[in-house]
Amino acid sequence: MVKEFISQLPPDKLSPFEKHPYQVREDAAMDELTESIRVHGILSPLLARPKGEGYELVSGHRRRLAAQKLGLSTVPVLVREMTDDEAVVLMVDSNLQRENLLPSEKAFAYKMKLEAMKRQAGRPRKDNPRQLVGNFETADVVGKESGESGRQVQRFIRLTSLIPELLDMVDEKKIAFNPAV
């Protein structure tokens, strides 16, 4: 049984998710989110897990920043007990639907999720070294959940091997995706 509860917590008591692959940009979309929260409040609670003496934010980094910009003293947070791998999968899944994700954000998110799912599935058998979840390769499962093929997920993950300068050039569209892969 999942242990969880909803609480009103101060935004500064929520530490960012370790190795969060998504950038929280202060752009027009952030301005729109901030204005929406100012008018309507936070409609969907943030997701966090207990971590040490505080809480680690799994999903809701943009809403947290908007709340801080507005000076809100508390935000609604769904606090749920979860393992590191469960937290990674939820963090990636809750952010992949966002518009305007950079290729590097998708690449590191897919890599984190794929690794977490592989750990959850256990070691592959010696007679079949390819990692499977059910009857599918893990990359195919990740792709299906995000609307991409397993091959495309693997292509994105290959970007994580690039040196930072080249990866920045891919994000800035100075190098096209396929040659970068």
CSV table of C-alpha atoms in Angstrom, one decimal:
chain,number,residue,atom,x,y,z
A,1,MET,CA,0.0,0.0,0.0
A,2,VAL,CA,1.3,3.4,-1.0
A,3,LYS,CA,1.8,5.8,1.9
A,4,GLU,CA,0.8,9.3,0.9
A,5,PHE,CA,-0.9,12.5,2.1
A,6,ILE,CA,-1.5,16.0,0.9
A,7,SER,CA,-0.1,18.9,2.9
A,8,GLN,CA,0.5,22.6,2.5
A,9,LEU,CA,4.2,23.1,2.6
A,10,PRO,CA,6.5,26.2,2.2
A,11,PRO,CA,8.1,26.1,-1.3
A,12,ASP,CA,11.5,26.6,0.2
A,13,LYS,CA,11.2,23.4,2.2
A,14,LEU,CA,11.1,21.4,-1.1
A,15,SER,CA,14.5,20.5,-2.4
A,16,PRO,CA,14.9,20.0,-6.1
A,17,PHE,CA,15.1,16.4,-7.4
A,18,GLU,CA,18.7,15.2,-7.6
A,19,LYS,CA,19.9,15.3,-11.3
A,20,HIS,CA,16.7,16.8,-12.5
A,21,PRO,CA,17.2,16.8,-16.3
A,22,TYR,CA,14.8,19.6,-17.1
A,23,GLN,CA,15.6,23.2,-17.0
A,24,VAL,CA,13.3,25.6,-15.2
A,25,ARG,CA,13.4,28.5,-17.6
A,26,GLU,CA,12.2,32.0,-16.8
A,27,ASP,CA,10.5,32.6,-20.2
A,28,ALA,CA,7.1,33.5,-21.5
A,29,ALA,CA,5.7,30.1,-20.5
A,30,MET,CA,6.8,30.7,-16.9
A,31,ASP,CA,5.2,34.1,-17.0
A,32,GLU,CA,1.9,32.5,-18.2
A,33,LEU,CA,2.1,29.9,-15.4
A,34,THR,CA,2.8,32.5,-12.8
A,35,GLU,CA,-0.2,34.6,-13.9
A,36,SER,CA,-2.4,31.5,-14.0
A,37,ILE,CA,-1.4,30.6,-10.4
A,38,ARG,CA,-1.9,34.2,-9.3
A,39,VAL,CA,-5.5,34.2,-10.7
A,40,HIS,CA,-6.6,30.6,-10.1
A,41,GLY,CA,-4.1,29.2,-7.5
A,42,ILE,CA,-2.2,25.9,-7.9
A,43,LEU,CA,-4.8,23.5,-9.5
A,44,SER,CA,-2.6,20.4,-9.3
A,45,PRO,CA,-0.5,19.6,-6.2
A,46,LEU,CA,3.2,19.2,-6.5
A,47,LEU,CA,4.6,15.7,-5.9
A,48,ALA,CA,7.3,15.2,-3.3
A,49,ARG,CA,8.8,12.4,-1.2
A,50,PRO,CA,10.2,12.5,2.3
A,51,LYS,CA,13.9,12.9,2.2
A,52,GLY,CA,16.0,13.3,5.3
A,53,GLU,CA,14.5,16.1,7.5
A,54,GLY,CA,12.6,17.6,4.5
A,55,TYR,CA,11.0,16.7,1.2
A,56,GLU,CA,12.5,16.2,-2.3
A,57,LEU,CA,10.4,17.6,-5.1
A,58,VAL,CA,9.7,14.9,-7.8
A,59,SER,CA,7.3,16.9,-10.0
A,60,GLY,CA,6.3,20.6,-9.9
A,61,HIS,CA,9.6,22.5,-10.2
A,62,ARG,CA,8.0,25.1,-12.4
A,63,ARG,CA,5.0,25.5,-10.1
A,64,ARG,CA,7.3,25.8,-7.1
A,65,LEU,CA,9.3,28.7,-8.8
A,66,ALA,CA,6.0,30.4,-9.8
A,67,ALA,CA,4.8,30.2,-6.2
A,68,GLN,CA,8.1,31.6,-4.9
A,69,LYS,CA,7.9,34.5,-7.4
A,70,LEU,CA,4.4,35.2,-6.2
A,71,GLY,CA,5.5,35.1,-2.5
A,72,LEU,CA,3.1,32.2,-1.6
A,73,SER,CA,3.8,31.0,1.9
A,74,THR,CA,2.6,27.4,1.1
A,75,VAL,CA,1.8,25.2,-1.8
A,76,PRO,CA,-0.3,22.0,-2.0
A,77,VAL,CA,2.0,18.9,-2.1
A,78,LEU,CA,1.2,15.3,-2.5
A,79,VAL,CA,3.8,13.6,-0.3
A,80,ARG,CA,4.3,10.0,-1.3
A,81,GLU,CA,6.8,7.3,-0.1
A,82,MET,CA,8.7,6.0,-3.1
A,83,THR,CA,12.0,4.5,-4.0
A,84,ASP,CA,14.6,6.3,-6.0
A,85,ASP,CA,13.6,4.4,-9.2
A,86,GLU,CA,9.9,5.0,-8.7
A,87,ALA,CA,10.7,8.7,-8.2
A,88,VAL,CA,12.7,8.8,-11.4
A,89,VAL,CA,10.0,7.2,-13.5
A,90,LEU,CA,7.3,9.6,-12.0
A,91,MET,CA,9.5,12.6,-12.5
A,92,VAL,CA,10.2,11.8,-16.2
A,93,ASP,CA,6.6,10.8,-17.0
A,94,SER,CA,5.2,14.0,-15.4
A,95,ASN,CA,7.5,16.2,-17.5
A,96,LEU,CA,7.7,14.5,-20.9
A,97,GLN,CA,4.3,16.0,-22.0
A,98,ARG,CA,5.7,19.5,-21.7
A,99,GLU,CA,6.0,21.6,-24.8
A,100,ASN,CA,9.4,22.9,-25.9
A,101,LEU,CA,11.6,20.3,-24.3
A,102,LEU,CA,15.2,20.6,-25.4
A,103,PRO,CA,16.8,17.5,-27.0
A,104,SER,CA,19.2,17.3,-24.1
A,105,GLU,CA,16.3,17.3,-21.6
A,106,LYS,CA,14.6,14.4,-23.4
A,107,ALA,CA,17.9,12.6,-23.7
A,108,PHE,CA,18.8,12.6,-20.0
A,109,ALA,CA,15.2,12.0,-19.0
A,110,TYR,CA,14.9,8.9,-21.2
A,111,LYS,CA,18.3,7.7,-19.9
A,112,MET,CA,17.3,8.1,-16.3
A,113,LYS,CA,13.9,6.4,-16.8
A,114,LEU,CA,15.4,3.5,-18.8
A,115,GLU,CA,18.1,2.9,-16.2
A,116,ALA,CA,15.4,3.0,-13.4
A,117,MET,CA,13.1,0.6,-15.3
A,118,LYS,CA,16.0,-1.8,-15.9
A,119,ARG,CA,16.9,-1.8,-12.2
A,120,GLN,CA,13.2,-2.5,-11.3
A,121,ALA,CA,13.1,-5.4,-13.8
A,122,GLY,CA,16.2,-7.0,-12.3
A,123,ARG,CA,19.2,-8.6,-14.1
A,124,PRO,CA,18.6,-10.0,-17.6
A,125,ARG,CA,19.0,-13.8,-18.0
A,126,LYS,CA,22.3,-15.1,-19.5
A,127,ASP,CA,20.5,-16.7,-22.4
A,128,ASN,CA,18.9,-13.3,-23.3
A,129,PRO,CA,21.2,-10.4,-22.5
A,130,ARG,CA,18.7,-7.8,-23.9
A,131,GLN,CA,16.8,-6.2,-21.0
A,132,LEU,CA,13.1,-6.9,-21.3
A,133,VAL,CA,10.0,-5.7,-19.5
A,134,GLY,CA,7.3,-8.2,-20.2
A,135,ASN,CA,7.8,-9.1,-23.8
A,136,PHE,CA,9.2,-5.7,-24.9
A,137,GLU,CA,12.6,-4.2,-24.7
A,138,THR,CA,12.7,-1.5,-22.1
A,139,ALA,CA,13.4,1.3,-24.7
A,140,ASP,CA,10.2,0.2,-26.5
A,141,VAL,CA,8.2,0.6,-23.3
A,142,VAL,CA,9.7,4.0,-22.6
A,143,GLY,CA,9.0,5.0,-26.2
A,144,LYS,CA,5.4,3.8,-26.3
A,145,GLU,CA,4.6,5.7,-23.1
A,146,SER,CA,6.0,8.9,-24.6
A,147,GLY,CA,4.7,8.5,-28.1
A,148,GLU,CA,8.1,7.6,-29.7
A,149,SER,CA,9.6,4.4,-31.0
A,150,GLY,CA,12.2,2.5,-28.9
A,151,ARG,CA,14.7,3.3,-31.6
A,152,GLN,CA,14.1,7.0,-31.2
A,153,VAL,CA,14.4,6.8,-27.4
A,154,GLN,CA,17.8,5.1,-28.0
A,155,ARG,CA,18.8,7.9,-30.4
A,156,PHE,CA,18.0,10.5,-27.8
A,157,ILE,CA,20.0,8.6,-25.2
A,158,ARG,CA,23.0,8.5,-27.5
A,159,LEU,CA,23.1,12.3,-27.2
A,160,THR,CA,24.1,12.0,-23.6
A,161,SER,CA,27.5,10.8,-24.8
A,162,LEU,CA,28.2,14.1,-26.5
A,163,ILE,CA,30.5,16.6,-24.9
A,164,PRO,CA,28.6,19.5,-23.3
A,165,GLU,CA,29.6,22.0,-26.0
A,166,LEU,CA,28.2,19.8,-28.8
A,167,LEU,CA,25.0,19.0,-26.8
A,168,ASP,CA,24.5,22.7,-26.4
A,169,MET,CA,24.8,23.1,-30.2
A,170,VAL,CA,22.1,20.5,-30.7
A,171,ASP,CA,19.8,22.3,-28.2
A,172,GLU,CA,20.5,25.6,-30.0
A,173,LYS,CA,19.7,23.9,-33.4
A,174,LYS,CA,23.3,24.6,-34.7
A,175,ILE,CA,23.7,20.8,-35.2
A,176,ALA,CA,20.8,18.8,-36.4
A,177,PHE,CA,19.5,15.8,-34.4
A,178,ASN,CA,20.5,12.9,-36.7
A,179,PRO,CA,24.1,14.0,-37.3
A,180,ALA,CA,24.5,14.6,-33.6
A,181,VAL,CA,23.3,11.0,-32.9
